[in-house]
Amino acid sequence: MDQAPTFTSQQFGETYLPPELRDPFNKFLEAKKFPTNRAVVRDISEMGGRLRRRKYKFGPDIEFSASPDAIRNGTVTIEDVPPGDASEGVAASWTKITVRRPVVEQL
């Protein structure tokens, strides 16, 4: 998302946390003596492999993964279906996954 080489804890909180979690986050950092007013270097080099795939789990026995690009460009869409749209005998809450490509291999 953000490509800046550094960030502060305040920038992180304002960008990624909902307002009700920002104060508890700042208090936690102060308690741990984290330098809140100093910029931190953004280094995601060790996370490269994890960033290449997005993995989704649906209960204990279903997993799905896709590249962030496939999700971003609409090749794969993942939608939560509202409970009112569920038919009888189907879970009240479910997810619809659309893949705009044919199956080429089954592992």
Backbone as a printed PyTorch tensor [residue, N CA C, xyz], in Angstrom:
tensor([[[  0.8330,  -1.1730,   0.0000],
         [  0.0000,   0.0000,   0.0000],
         [  0.8820,   1.2410,   0.0000]],

        [[  1.2660,   1.7140,   1.1570],
         [  2.1090,   2.8950,   1.2510],
         [  3.5400,   2.4900,   0.9070]],

        [[  4.1870,   3.2380,   0.0390],
         [  5.5270,   2.8930,  -0.4130],
         [  6.6340,   3.7490,   0.2160]],

        [[  6.2940,   4.6050,   1.1770],
         [  7.2990,   5.4610,   1.8090],
         [  8.3420,   4.5870,   2.5090]],

        [[  9.6120,   5.0020,   2.5080],
         [ 10.6630,   4.1790,   3.1080],
         [ 10.6200,   4.1540,   4.6420]],

        [[  9.9580,   5.1240,   5.2630],
         [  9.8580,   5.1580,   6.7270],
         [  8.4450,   5.5620,   7.1460]],

        [[  8.1290,   5.3150,   8.4120],
         [  6.8480,   5.7390,   8.9760],
         [  7.0010,   5.8710,  10.4820]],

        [[  6.1240,   6.6480,  11.1100],
         [  6.1070,   6.7680,  12.5650],
         [  4.9360,   5.9500,  13.0980]],

        [[  4.9520,   5.6750,  14.3870],
         [  3.8490,   4.9180,  14.9770],
         [  2.5440,   5.7030,  14.8670]],

        [[  2.6190,   7.0240,  14.9340],
         [  1.4180,   7.8490,  14.7890],
         [  0.8530,   7.7190,  13.3770]],

        [[  1.7110,   7.7650,  12.3590],
         [  1.2560,   7.5810,  10.9830],
         [  0.6190,   6.2030,  10.8070]],

        [[  1.2400,   5.1910,  11.3880],
         [  0.7140,   3.8420,  11.2910],
         [ -0.6890,   3.7750,  11.8990]],

        [[ -0.8430,   4.3080,  13.1010],
         [ -2.1300,   4.2860,  13.7830],
         [ -3.2100,   5.0080,  13.0090]],

        [[ -2.8810,   6.1860,  12.4940],
         [ -3.8760,   6.9710,  11.7570],
         [ -4.2630,   6.3210,  10.4270]],

        [[ -3.3330,   5.6010,   9.8220],
         [ -3.5900,   4.9850,   8.5290],
         [ -4.3160,   3.6540,   8.6460]],

        [[ -3.9190,   2.8130,   9.6140],
         [ -4.3920,   1.4340,   9.6290],
         [ -5.3250,   1.0540,  10.7740]],

        [[ -5.4620,   1.8960,  11.7810],
         [ -6.2910,   1.5330,  12.9280],
         [ -7.5600,   2.3690,  12.9750]],

        [[ -8.6720,   1.7550,  13.3980],
         [ -9.8820,   2.5540,  13.5900],
         [ -9.6760,   3.5120,  14.7630]],

        [[-10.3870,   4.6380,  14.7850],
         [-10.1670,   5.6620,  15.8330],
         [-10.2010,   5.1230,  17.2580]],

        [[-11.0820,   4.1740,  17.5530],
         [-11.2000,   3.6760,  18.9250],
         [ -9.9960,   2.8450,  19.3830]],

        [[ -9.1280,   2.4260,  18.4600],
         [ -7.9450,   1.6400,  18.8380],
         [ -6.6560,   2.4580,  18.8710]],

        [[ -6.6990,   3.6870,  18.4170],
         [ -5.4750,   4.4940,  18.3310],
         [ -4.8860,   4.8290,  19.6990]],

        [[ -5.7080,   5.2750,  20.6410],
         [ -5.1980,   5.5910,  21.9790],
         [ -4.6470,   4.3480,  22.6860]],

        [[ -5.3800,   3.2240,  22.6910],
         [ -4.8110,   2.0170,  23.3100],
         [ -3.5030,   1.5760,  22.6410]],

        [[ -3.4150,   1.7390,  21.3260],
         [ -2.1940,   1.3960,  20.5970],
         [ -1.0280,   2.2730,  21.0670]],

        [[ -1.2600,   3.5830,  21.1450],
         [ -0.2060,   4.5070,  21.5960],
         [  0.2140,   4.2190,  23.0350]],

        [[ -0.7490,   3.9140,  23.9140],
         [ -0.4210,   3.5810,  25.3090],
         [  0.3830,   2.2930,  25.3900]],

        [[  0.0500,   1.3190,  24.5520],
         [  0.8060,   0.0700,  24.5140],
         [  2.2550,   0.3350,  24.1160]],

        [[  2.4520,   1.1490,  23.0670],
         [  3.8130,   1.4660,  22.6180],
         [  4.5960,   2.2050,  23.6960]],

        [[  3.9560,   3.1380,  24.3810],
         [  4.6230,   3.8640,  25.4660],
         [  5.0160,   2.9090,  26.5880]],

        [[  4.1230,   1.9720,  26.9350],
         [  4.4180,   1.0050,  27.9980],
         [  5.6040,   0.1150,  27.6270]],

        [[  5.7460,  -0.1750,  26.3380],
         [  6.8610,  -1.0100,  25.8720],
         [  8.1050,  -0.1860,  25.5450]],

        [[  8.0410,   1.1250,  25.8130],
         [  9.1420,   2.0570,  25.5630],
         [  9.5750,   2.0840,  24.0800]],

        [[  8.5810,   1.9570,  23.2010],
         [  8.8350,   2.0450,  21.7700],
         [  8.9870,   3.5140,  21.4040]],

        [[  9.9770,   3.8780,  20.5990],
         [ 10.1960,   5.2900,  20.2440],
         [  9.0920,   5.8070,  19.3220]],

        [[  8.0840,   6.4540,  19.8980],
         [  6.9010,   6.8610,  19.1360],
         [  7.1200,   8.0820,  18.2470]],

        [[  8.1240,   8.8870,  18.5290],
         [  8.3210,  10.0960,  17.7250],
         [  9.4350,   9.9420,  16.6870]],

        [[  9.9930,   8.7710,  16.5800],
         [ 11.0810,   8.5290,  15.6370],
         [ 10.5880,   7.6620,  14.4850]],

        [[ 11.0330,   7.9450,  13.2800],
         [ 10.6170,   7.1760,  12.1080],
         [ 11.2480,   5.7830,  12.1360]],

        [[ 10.4960,   4.8230,  11.6570],
         [ 10.9420,   3.4310,  11.5710],
         [ 11.1120,   3.0930,  10.1010]],

        [[ 12.1810,   2.3600,   9.7770],
         [ 12.4230,   1.9680,   8.3890],
         [ 11.4540,   0.8580,   8.0030]],

        [[ 10.8170,   1.0220,   6.8730],
         [  9.8860,   0.0180,   6.3590],
         [ 10.7150,  -1.0210,   5.5990]],

        [[ 10.7490,  -2.2430,   6.1180],
         [ 11.5090,  -3.3110,   5.4770],
         [ 10.6200,  -4.5410,   5.3840]],

        [[ 10.1270,  -4.8080,   4.1930],
         [  9.2690,  -5.9700,   4.0020],
         [  9.9910,  -7.0750,   3.2300]],

        [[ 11.3140,  -7.0060,   3.1710],
         [ 12.0720,  -7.9650,   2.3760],
         [ 11.8490,  -9.4080,   2.8150]],

        [[ 11.6320,  -9.6420,   4.1040],
         [ 11.4360, -11.0110,   4.5760],
         [  9.9840, -11.4600,   4.4400]],

        [[  9.1020, -10.5580,   4.0320],
         [  7.6960, -10.9120,   3.8630],
         [  7.3350, -11.1270,   2.4010]],

        [[  8.2940, -11.0430,   1.5110],
         [  8.0190, -11.1200,   0.0790],
         [  7.1780, -12.3030,  -0.3190]],

        [[  7.4820, -13.4800,   0.1950],
         [  6.7190, -14.6730,  -0.1480],
         [  5.2840, -14.5970,   0.3010]],

        [[  5.0430, -14.0550,   1.4660],
         [  3.6730, -13.9430,   1.9690],
         [  2.8610, -12.9260,   1.1910]],

        [[  3.5200, -11.9140,   0.6530],
         [  2.8040, -10.8750,  -0.0650],
         [  2.4240, -11.2990,  -1.4840]],

        [[  3.0070, -12.3900,  -1.9860],
         [  2.7160, -12.8400,  -3.3340],
         [  1.3630, -13.5280,  -3.4520]],

        [[  0.8420, -14.0870,  -2.3830],
         [ -0.4290, -14.8050,  -2.3870],
         [ -1.3120, -14.3010,  -1.2600]],

        [[ -2.5800, -14.2090,  -1.4960],
         [ -3.5550, -13.9330,  -0.4590],
         [ -4.2500, -15.2410,  -0.1600]],

        [[ -4.2470, -15.6460,   1.0990],
         [ -4.8550, -16.9140,   1.4890],
         [ -6.1000, -16.6550,   2.3170]],

        [[ -7.1440, -17.3940,   2.0270],
         [ -8.4170, -17.2680,   2.7220],
         [ -8.8020, -18.6300,   3.2680]],

        [[ -9.2870, -18.6570,   4.5040],
         [ -9.7610, -19.8960,   5.1090],
         [-11.2550, -19.7700,   5.3670]],

        [[-11.9770, -20.8280,   5.0490],
         [-13.4160, -20.8940,   5.2540],
         [-13.6830, -22.1130,   6.1230]],

        [[-13.6550, -21.9170,   7.4250],
         [-13.8280, -23.0420,   8.3360],
         [-12.5790, -23.9060,   8.3710]],

        [[-12.6740, -25.0880,   8.9710],
         [-11.4870, -25.9240,   9.1510],
         [-11.0680, -26.7020,   7.9090]],

        [[-11.9350, -26.7780,   6.8780],
         [-11.6180, -27.6830,   5.7770],
         [-11.6100, -27.0650,   4.3810]],

        [[-11.6550, -25.7390,   4.2780],
         [-11.6410, -25.0970,   2.9630],
         [-10.6360, -23.9440,   2.9720]],

        [[ -9.7490, -23.9460,   1.9700],
         [ -8.7740, -22.8640,   1.7980],
         [ -8.7780, -22.4230,   0.3430]],

        [[ -8.4840, -21.1480,   0.1300],
         [ -8.4230, -20.5820,  -1.2140],
         [ -7.2850, -19.5820,  -1.2370]],

        [[ -6.5160, -19.5440,  -2.3150],
         [ -5.4700, -18.5320,  -2.4180],
         [ -5.4670, -17.9380,  -3.8220]],

        [[ -5.0540, -16.6880,  -3.9030],
         [ -4.9710, -15.9710,  -5.1720],
         [ -3.9190, -14.8840,  -5.0320]],

        [[ -3.4030, -14.4430,  -6.1590],
         [ -2.4440, -13.3400,  -6.1200],
         [ -3.1820, -12.0330,  -5.8640]],

        [[ -2.5290, -11.0810,  -5.2110],
         [ -3.1630,  -9.7660,  -5.0200],
         [ -3.5590,  -9.1200,  -6.3490]],

        [[ -2.7610,  -9.3470,  -7.4060],
         [ -3.0810,  -8.7820,  -8.7180],
         [ -4.3830,  -9.3520,  -9.2700]],

        [[ -4.6040, -10.6680,  -9.1090],
         [ -5.8340, -11.2890,  -9.6080],
         [ -7.0540, -10.7110,  -8.9020]],

        [[ -6.9180, -10.4160,  -7.6300],
         [ -8.0290,  -9.8200,  -6.8810],
         [ -8.2200,  -8.3690,  -7.2950]],

        [[ -7.1190,  -7.6500,  -7.4340],
         [ -7.1780,  -6.2320,  -7.7850],
         [ -7.7720,  -6.0170,  -9.1790]],

        [[ -7.3990,  -6.8670, -10.1490],
         [ -7.8700,  -6.6380, -11.5190],
         [ -9.1990,  -7.3140, -11.8350]],

        [[ -9.8130,  -7.9870, -10.8510],
         [-11.1420,  -8.5630, -11.0400],
         [-11.1620,  -9.9610, -11.6070]],

        [[-10.0010, -10.5800, -11.8410],
         [ -9.9770, -11.9630, -12.2960],
         [-10.6170, -12.8590, -11.2470]],

        [[-10.4300, -12.5080,  -9.9740],
         [-11.0490, -13.2090,  -8.8520],
         [-11.8340, -12.1770,  -8.0480]],

        [[-13.0870, -12.5090,  -7.7310],
         [-13.8660, -11.6570,  -6.8390],
         [-14.3370, -12.5020,  -5.6600]],

        [[-14.3050, -11.9040,  -4.4910],
         [-14.7260, -12.5730,  -3.2650],
         [-15.7800, -11.6770,  -2.6250]],

        [[-16.9900, -12.2110,  -2.4890],
         [-18.0990, -11.4160,  -1.9490],
         [-18.7550, -12.1390,  -0.7840]],

        [[-19.0170, -11.4190,   0.2870],
         [-19.8210, -11.9490,   1.3740],
         [-21.2790, -11.7610,   0.9900]],

        [[-22.0450, -12.8390,   1.0600],
         [-23.4580, -12.7920,   0.7080],
         [-24.2610, -12.4840,   1.9620]],

        [[-25.1210, -11.4720,   1.9140],
         [-25.9230, -11.1220,   3.0950],
         [-26.8150, -12.2910,   3.5180]],

        [[-27.0670, -12.4210,   4.8100],
         [-27.8870, -13.5390,   5.3030],
         [-29.2570, -13.6290,   4.6420]],

        [[-29.8690, -12.5190,   4.2550],
         [-31.1800, -12.5460,   3.6200],
         [-31.1870, -13.2140,   2.2570]],

        [[-30.0170, -13.3310,   1.6230],
         [-29.9300, -13.9310,   0.2940],
         [-29.7010, -15.4390,   0.3420]],

        [[-29.5280, -15.9920,   1.5270],
         [-29.2460, -17.4160,   1.6440],
         [-30.5210, -18.2270,   1.4550]],

        [[-30.4230, -19.3350,   0.7060],
         [-31.5850, -20.1960,   0.5200],
         [-31.7130, -21.1520,   1.7010]],

        [[-32.8670, -21.7590,   1.8210],
         [-33.1290, -22.6680,   2.9500],
         [-32.1650, -23.8460,   2.8990]],

        [[-31.6480, -24.2230,   4.0350],
         [-30.7180, -25.3400,   4.1060],
         [-29.2700, -24.9340,   3.9190]],

        [[-29.0200, -23.6740,   3.6210],
         [-27.6670, -23.1690,   3.4350],
         [-27.3490, -22.2620,   4.6170]],

        [[-26.0930, -22.2210,   5.0070],
         [-25.6910, -21.3620,   6.1280],
         [-26.1890, -19.9400,   5.9180]],

        [[-26.5630, -19.2900,   7.0090],
         [-27.0960, -17.9290,   6.9270],
         [-26.0810, -16.9560,   6.3420]],

        [[-24.8180, -17.1830,   6.5760],
         [-23.7740, -16.3130,   6.0610],
         [-22.8130, -17.1540,   5.2250]],

        [[-22.5300, -16.7110,   4.0060],
         [-21.6190, -17.4680,   3.1550],
         [-20.8760, -16.5280,   2.2210]],

        [[-19.9220, -17.0820,   1.4830],
         [-19.0520, -16.2950,   0.6180],
         [-19.1320, -16.8220,  -0.8090]],

        [[-19.2210, -15.9170,  -1.7660],
         [-19.2450, -16.2720,  -3.1790],
         [-17.8970, -15.9060,  -3.7960]],

        [[-17.2350, -16.8870,  -4.3970],
         [-15.9480, -16.6640,  -5.0640],
         [-16.1610, -16.8830,  -6.5570]],

        [[-15.7730, -15.8980,  -7.3530],
         [-15.8760, -16.0130,  -8.7960],
         [-14.4630, -15.9420,  -9.3710]],

        [[-14.1160, -16.9630, -10.1690],
         [-12.8100, -17.0040, -10.8300],
         [-13.0720, -16.9430, -12.3210]],

        [[-12.5850, -15.9160, -12.9540],
         [-12.8250, -15.7210, -14.3800],
         [-11.7110, -16.3550, -15.2080]],

        [[-11.4700, -17.6060, -14.9380],
         [-10.4910, -18.4160, -15.6680],
         [-10.9200, -19.8760, -15.5440]],

        [[-10.5910, -20.7230, -16.5110],
         [-10.9360, -22.1390, -16.3930],
         [ -9.9590, -22.8680, -15.4670]],

        [[-10.3960, -24.0000, -14.9130],
         [ -9.5100, -24.8420, -14.0960],
         [ -8.4820, -25.4690, -15.0360]],

        [[ -7.1930, -25.3680, -14.6830],
         [ -6.1480, -25.9610, -15.5220],
         [ -5.4260, -27.1050, -14.8170]],

        [[ -5.5810, -27.1890, -13.5000],
         [ -4.9180, -28.2570, -12.7460],
         [ -5.5990, -28.4150, -11.4030]],

        [[ -5.6530, -29.6380, -10.9260],
         [ -6.2030, -29.9360,  -9.6190],
         [ -5.1030, -30.5890,  -8.8020]],

        [[ -4.7610, -30.0280,  -7.6590],
         [ -3.6630, -30.5700,  -6.8480],
         [ -4.1730, -31.4010,  -5.7100]]])
